[in-house]
Amino acid sequence: MDRQIISVLYVDDEIHNLNAFKASFRRLFNVHTAESAAEAVEILKQEHINIILTDQRMPVTTGIEFLESILDDYPDPIRILLTGYADINAVIDAINKGQVYLYIAKPWQEEELRLALEKAFEVFSLRARNKELNEELLLVNEQLEFMLRQKLLS
């Protein structure tokens, strides 16, 4: 897998977590970091992001609230929730409201997180390819309908 093209946005209010993530993964992925949901939205406006990794417990906006707020504008990135707290309600909300692909407990293990990011990118790629194939299929169907109408008219 060509890891150079995997673009990850990590959102966490704790700067040392962002720095540790960047230090661990900057050689493997195109890493973007944000200290808040607002900062993350600015990055999303400017960068093509494949995977969004967010901490749940942040001061202004929780990770779930952030993910839920960007669903309409940025439906494609795969979402991963990272938290140090085992709150089952947060997990349920993450899945139902934020459409989270994976829930990972802090502190994360580097190898486990790397594998999770690679699997998330596989899902991202498969969804993108599926979307392309559906668009191609719609186009072919339109062409077939046009040809059928032409044949019926002649």
mmCIF file of C-alpha atoms in Angstrom:
data_model
loop_
_atom_site.group_PDB
_atom_site.id
_atom_site.type_symbol
_atom_site.label_atom_id
_atom_site.label_comp_id
_atom_site.label_asym_id
_atom_site.label_seq_id
_atom_site.Cartn_x
_atom_site.Cartn_y
_atom_site.Cartn_z
ATOM 1 C CA MET A 1 0.000 0.000 0.000
ATOM 2 C CA ASP A 2 1.326 3.441 -0.899
ATOM 3 C CA ARG A 3 1.241 5.158 2.479
ATOM 4 C CA GLN A 4 2.362 8.532 1.126
ATOM 5 C CA ILE A 5 -1.126 9.315 -0.076
ATOM 6 C CA ILE A 6 -2.856 8.649 3.273
ATOM 7 C CA SER A 7 -3.775 12.005 4.729
ATOM 8 C CA VAL A 8 -4.677 12.019 8.442
ATOM 9 C CA LEU A 9 -6.107 14.844 10.538
ATOM 10 C CA TYR A 10 -5.635 14.396 14.307
ATOM 11 C CA VAL A 11 -7.671 16.691 16.575
ATOM 12 C CA ASP A 12 -6.744 16.906 20.266
ATOM 13 C CA ASP A 13 -6.579 19.807 22.731
ATOM 14 C CA GLU A 14 -3.445 18.321 24.329
ATOM 15 C CA ILE A 15 -0.427 19.556 22.359
ATOM 16 C CA HIS A 16 1.871 16.760 23.636
ATOM 17 C CA ASN A 17 -0.519 14.159 22.152
ATOM 18 C CA LEU A 18 -0.422 15.972 18.803
ATOM 19 C CA ASN A 19 3.376 16.128 18.921
ATOM 20 C CA ALA A 20 3.669 12.431 19.837
ATOM 21 C CA PHE A 21 1.331 11.496 16.978
ATOM 22 C CA LYS A 22 3.259 13.655 14.517
ATOM 23 C CA ALA A 23 6.589 12.206 15.680
ATOM 24 C CA SER A 24 5.295 8.640 15.356
ATOM 25 C CA PHE A 25 3.517 8.906 12.002
ATOM 26 C CA ARG A 26 4.885 11.796 9.929
ATOM 27 C CA ARG A 27 7.096 9.442 7.894
ATOM 28 C CA LEU A 28 4.205 7.067 7.142
ATOM 29 C CA PHE A 29 1.325 9.473 6.539
ATOM 30 C CA ASN A 30 0.584 13.039 5.499
ATOM 31 C CA VAL A 31 -0.172 14.272 9.043
ATOM 32 C CA HIS A 32 -2.249 17.348 9.911
ATOM 33 C CA THR A 33 -2.953 18.314 13.515
ATOM 34 C CA ALA A 34 -5.441 20.670 15.146
ATOM 35 C CA GLU A 35 -5.890 21.740 18.780
ATOM 36 C CA SER A 36 -9.625 22.407 18.383
ATOM 37 C CA ALA A 37 -12.640 21.586 16.245
ATOM 38 C CA ALA A 38 -12.556 25.104 14.776
ATOM 39 C CA GLU A 39 -8.914 24.685 13.741
ATOM 40 C CA ALA A 40 -9.747 21.254 12.279
ATOM 41 C CA VAL A 41 -12.533 22.715 10.118
ATOM 42 C CA GLU A 42 -10.057 25.229 8.670
ATOM 43 C CA ILE A 43 -7.718 22.369 7.750
ATOM 44 C CA LEU A 44 -10.604 20.417 6.177
ATOM 45 C CA LYS A 45 -11.415 23.442 4.007
ATOM 46 C CA GLN A 46 -7.876 23.470 2.604
ATOM 47 C CA GLU A 47 -6.679 19.863 2.600
ATOM 48 C CA HIS A 48 -7.955 16.573 1.177
ATOM 49 C CA ILE A 49 -8.251 14.409 4.304
ATOM 50 C CA ASN A 50 -8.782 10.630 4.211
ATOM 51 C CA ILE A 51 -8.982 9.906 7.950
ATOM 52 C CA ILE A 52 -10.057 12.047 10.894
ATOM 53 C CA LEU A 53 -8.806 10.945 14.292
ATOM 54 C CA THR A 54 -10.253 12.952 17.175
ATOM 55 C CA ASP A 55 -10.067 12.962 20.940
ATOM 56 C CA GLN A 56 -13.479 12.773 22.617
ATOM 57 C CA ARG A 57 -12.859 15.031 25.623
ATOM 58 C CA MET A 58 -12.007 18.549 24.495
ATOM 59 C CA PRO A 59 -13.012 21.833 26.171
ATOM 60 C CA VAL A 60 -15.323 23.586 23.662
ATOM 61 C CA THR A 61 -16.549 20.787 21.396
ATOM 62 C CA THR A 62 -16.386 17.050 22.094
ATOM 63 C CA GLY A 63 -15.004 14.753 19.432
ATOM 64 C CA ILE A 64 -18.484 13.398 18.695
ATOM 65 C CA GLU A 65 -19.963 16.909 18.394
ATOM 66 C CA PHE A 66 -17.145 17.831 16.015
ATOM 67 C CA LEU A 67 -17.634 14.740 13.844
ATOM 68 C CA GLU A 68 -21.398 15.224 13.781
ATOM 69 C CA SER A 69 -21.006 18.897 12.813
ATOM 70 C CA ILE A 70 -18.885 18.138 9.727
ATOM 71 C CA LEU A 71 -20.858 15.165 8.362
ATOM 72 C CA ASP A 72 -22.759 17.146 5.713
ATOM 73 C CA ASP A 73 -19.750 19.087 4.402
ATOM 74 C CA TYR A 74 -17.168 16.289 4.743
ATOM 75 C CA PRO A 75 -18.947 12.913 4.501
ATOM 76 C CA ASP A 76 -16.048 10.939 3.007
ATOM 77 C CA PRO A 77 -13.217 10.867 5.582
ATOM 78 C CA ILE A 78 -13.168 7.802 7.807
ATOM 79 C CA ARG A 79 -13.696 8.776 11.447
ATOM 80 C CA ILE A 80 -11.854 7.363 14.458
ATOM 81 C CA LEU A 81 -12.608 8.376 18.053
ATOM 82 C CA LEU A 82 -9.772 8.336 20.569
ATOM 83 C CA THR A 83 -10.435 8.612 24.284
ATOM 84 C CA GLY A 84 -8.956 7.768 27.646
ATOM 85 C CA TYR A 85 -12.374 7.259 29.201
ATOM 86 C CA ALA A 86 -14.494 4.133 28.924
ATOM 87 C CA ASP A 87 -17.862 5.848 28.495
ATOM 88 C CA ILE A 88 -20.274 3.476 26.738
ATOM 89 C CA ASN A 89 -22.707 6.321 25.983
ATOM 90 C CA ALA A 90 -19.928 8.210 24.199
ATOM 91 C CA VAL A 91 -19.189 5.114 22.127
ATOM 92 C CA ILE A 92 -22.861 4.688 21.202
ATOM 93 C CA ASP A 93 -23.163 8.395 20.313
ATOM 94 C CA ALA A 94 -19.951 8.195 18.289
ATOM 95 C CA ILE A 95 -21.320 5.389 16.174
ATOM 96 C CA ASN A 96 -24.845 6.755 15.811
ATOM 97 C CA LYS A 97 -24.233 10.505 15.542
ATOM 98 C CA GLY A 98 -20.657 10.888 14.339
ATOM 99 C CA GLN A 99 -20.578 7.808 12.088
ATOM 100 C CA VAL A 100 -17.371 6.633 13.726
ATOM 101 C CA TYR A 101 -15.595 3.709 12.060
ATOM 102 C CA LEU A 102 -13.444 2.811 15.075
ATOM 103 C CA TYR A 103 -13.066 3.613 18.770
ATOM 104 C CA ILE A 104 -9.523 3.480 20.198
ATOM 105 C CA ALA A 105 -8.591 3.796 23.873
ATOM 106 C CA LYS A 106 -5.834 6.100 25.073
ATOM 107 C CA PRO A 107 -2.979 5.740 25.521
ATOM 108 C CA TRP A 108 -2.735 4.324 22.012
ATOM 109 C CA GLN A 109 -0.181 1.729 21.019
ATOM 110 C CA GLU A 110 1.793 2.861 17.954
ATOM 111 C CA GLU A 111 1.566 -0.417 16.007
ATOM 112 C CA GLU A 112 -2.145 -0.880 16.781
ATOM 113 C CA LEU A 113 -2.917 2.690 15.702
ATOM 114 C CA ARG A 114 -0.840 2.374 12.514
ATOM 115 C CA LEU A 115 -2.740 -0.769 11.533
ATOM 116 C CA ALA A 116 -6.068 0.916 12.354
ATOM 117 C CA LEU A 117 -5.163 3.903 10.147
ATOM 118 C CA GLU A 118 -4.149 1.629 7.278
ATOM 119 C CA LYS A 119 -7.397 -0.369 7.561
ATOM 120 C CA ALA A 120 -9.373 2.883 7.699
ATOM 121 C CA PHE A 121 -7.676 4.001 4.493
ATOM 122 C CA GLU A 122 -8.623 0.706 2.829
ATOM 123 C CA VAL A 123 -12.260 1.417 3.737
ATOM 124 C CA PHE A 124 -11.899 4.988 2.444
ATOM 125 C CA SER A 125 -10.470 3.701 -0.852
ATOM 126 C CA LEU A 126 -13.158 1.041 -1.267
ATOM 127 C CA ARG A 127 -15.922 3.578 -0.628
ATOM 128 C CA ALA A 128 -14.390 5.992 -3.154
ATOM 129 C CA ARG A 129 -14.102 3.229 -5.780
ATOM 130 C CA ASN A 130 -17.685 2.122 -5.096
ATOM 131 C CA LYS A 131 -18.875 5.700 -5.623
ATOM 132 C CA GLU A 132 -16.982 5.886 -8.944
ATOM 133 C CA LEU A 133 -18.469 2.583 -10.127
ATOM 134 C CA ASN A 134 -21.993 3.716 -9.214
ATOM 135 C CA GLU A 135 -21.507 6.936 -11.201
ATOM 136 C CA GLU A 136 -20.217 4.946 -14.207
ATOM 137 C CA LEU A 137 -23.178 2.600 -13.955
ATOM 138 C CA LEU A 138 -25.636 5.512 -13.909
ATOM 139 C CA LEU A 139 -23.998 6.974 -17.009
ATOM 140 C CA VAL A 140 -24.139 3.658 -18.889
ATOM 141 C CA ASN A 141 -27.796 3.226 -17.912
ATOM 142 C CA GLU A 142 -28.607 6.721 -19.219
ATOM 143 C CA GLN A 143 -26.828 5.910 -22.506
ATOM 144 C CA LEU A 144 -28.729 2.625 -22.842
ATOM 145 C CA GLU A 145 -32.054 4.357 -22.176
ATOM 146 C CA PHE A 146 -31.220 6.993 -24.806
ATOM 147 C CA MET A 147 -30.331 4.304 -27.358
ATOM 148 C CA LEU A 148 -33.535 2.419 -26.583
ATOM 149 C CA ARG A 149 -35.623 5.578 -27.027
ATOM 150 C CA GLN A 150 -33.870 6.270 -30.352
ATOM 151 C CA LYS A 151 -34.613 2.735 -31.531
ATOM 152 C CA LEU A 152 -38.268 3.024 -30.486
ATOM 153 C CA LEU A 153 -38.626 6.333 -32.319
ATOM 154 C CA SER A 154 -37.191 5.001 -35.576
#
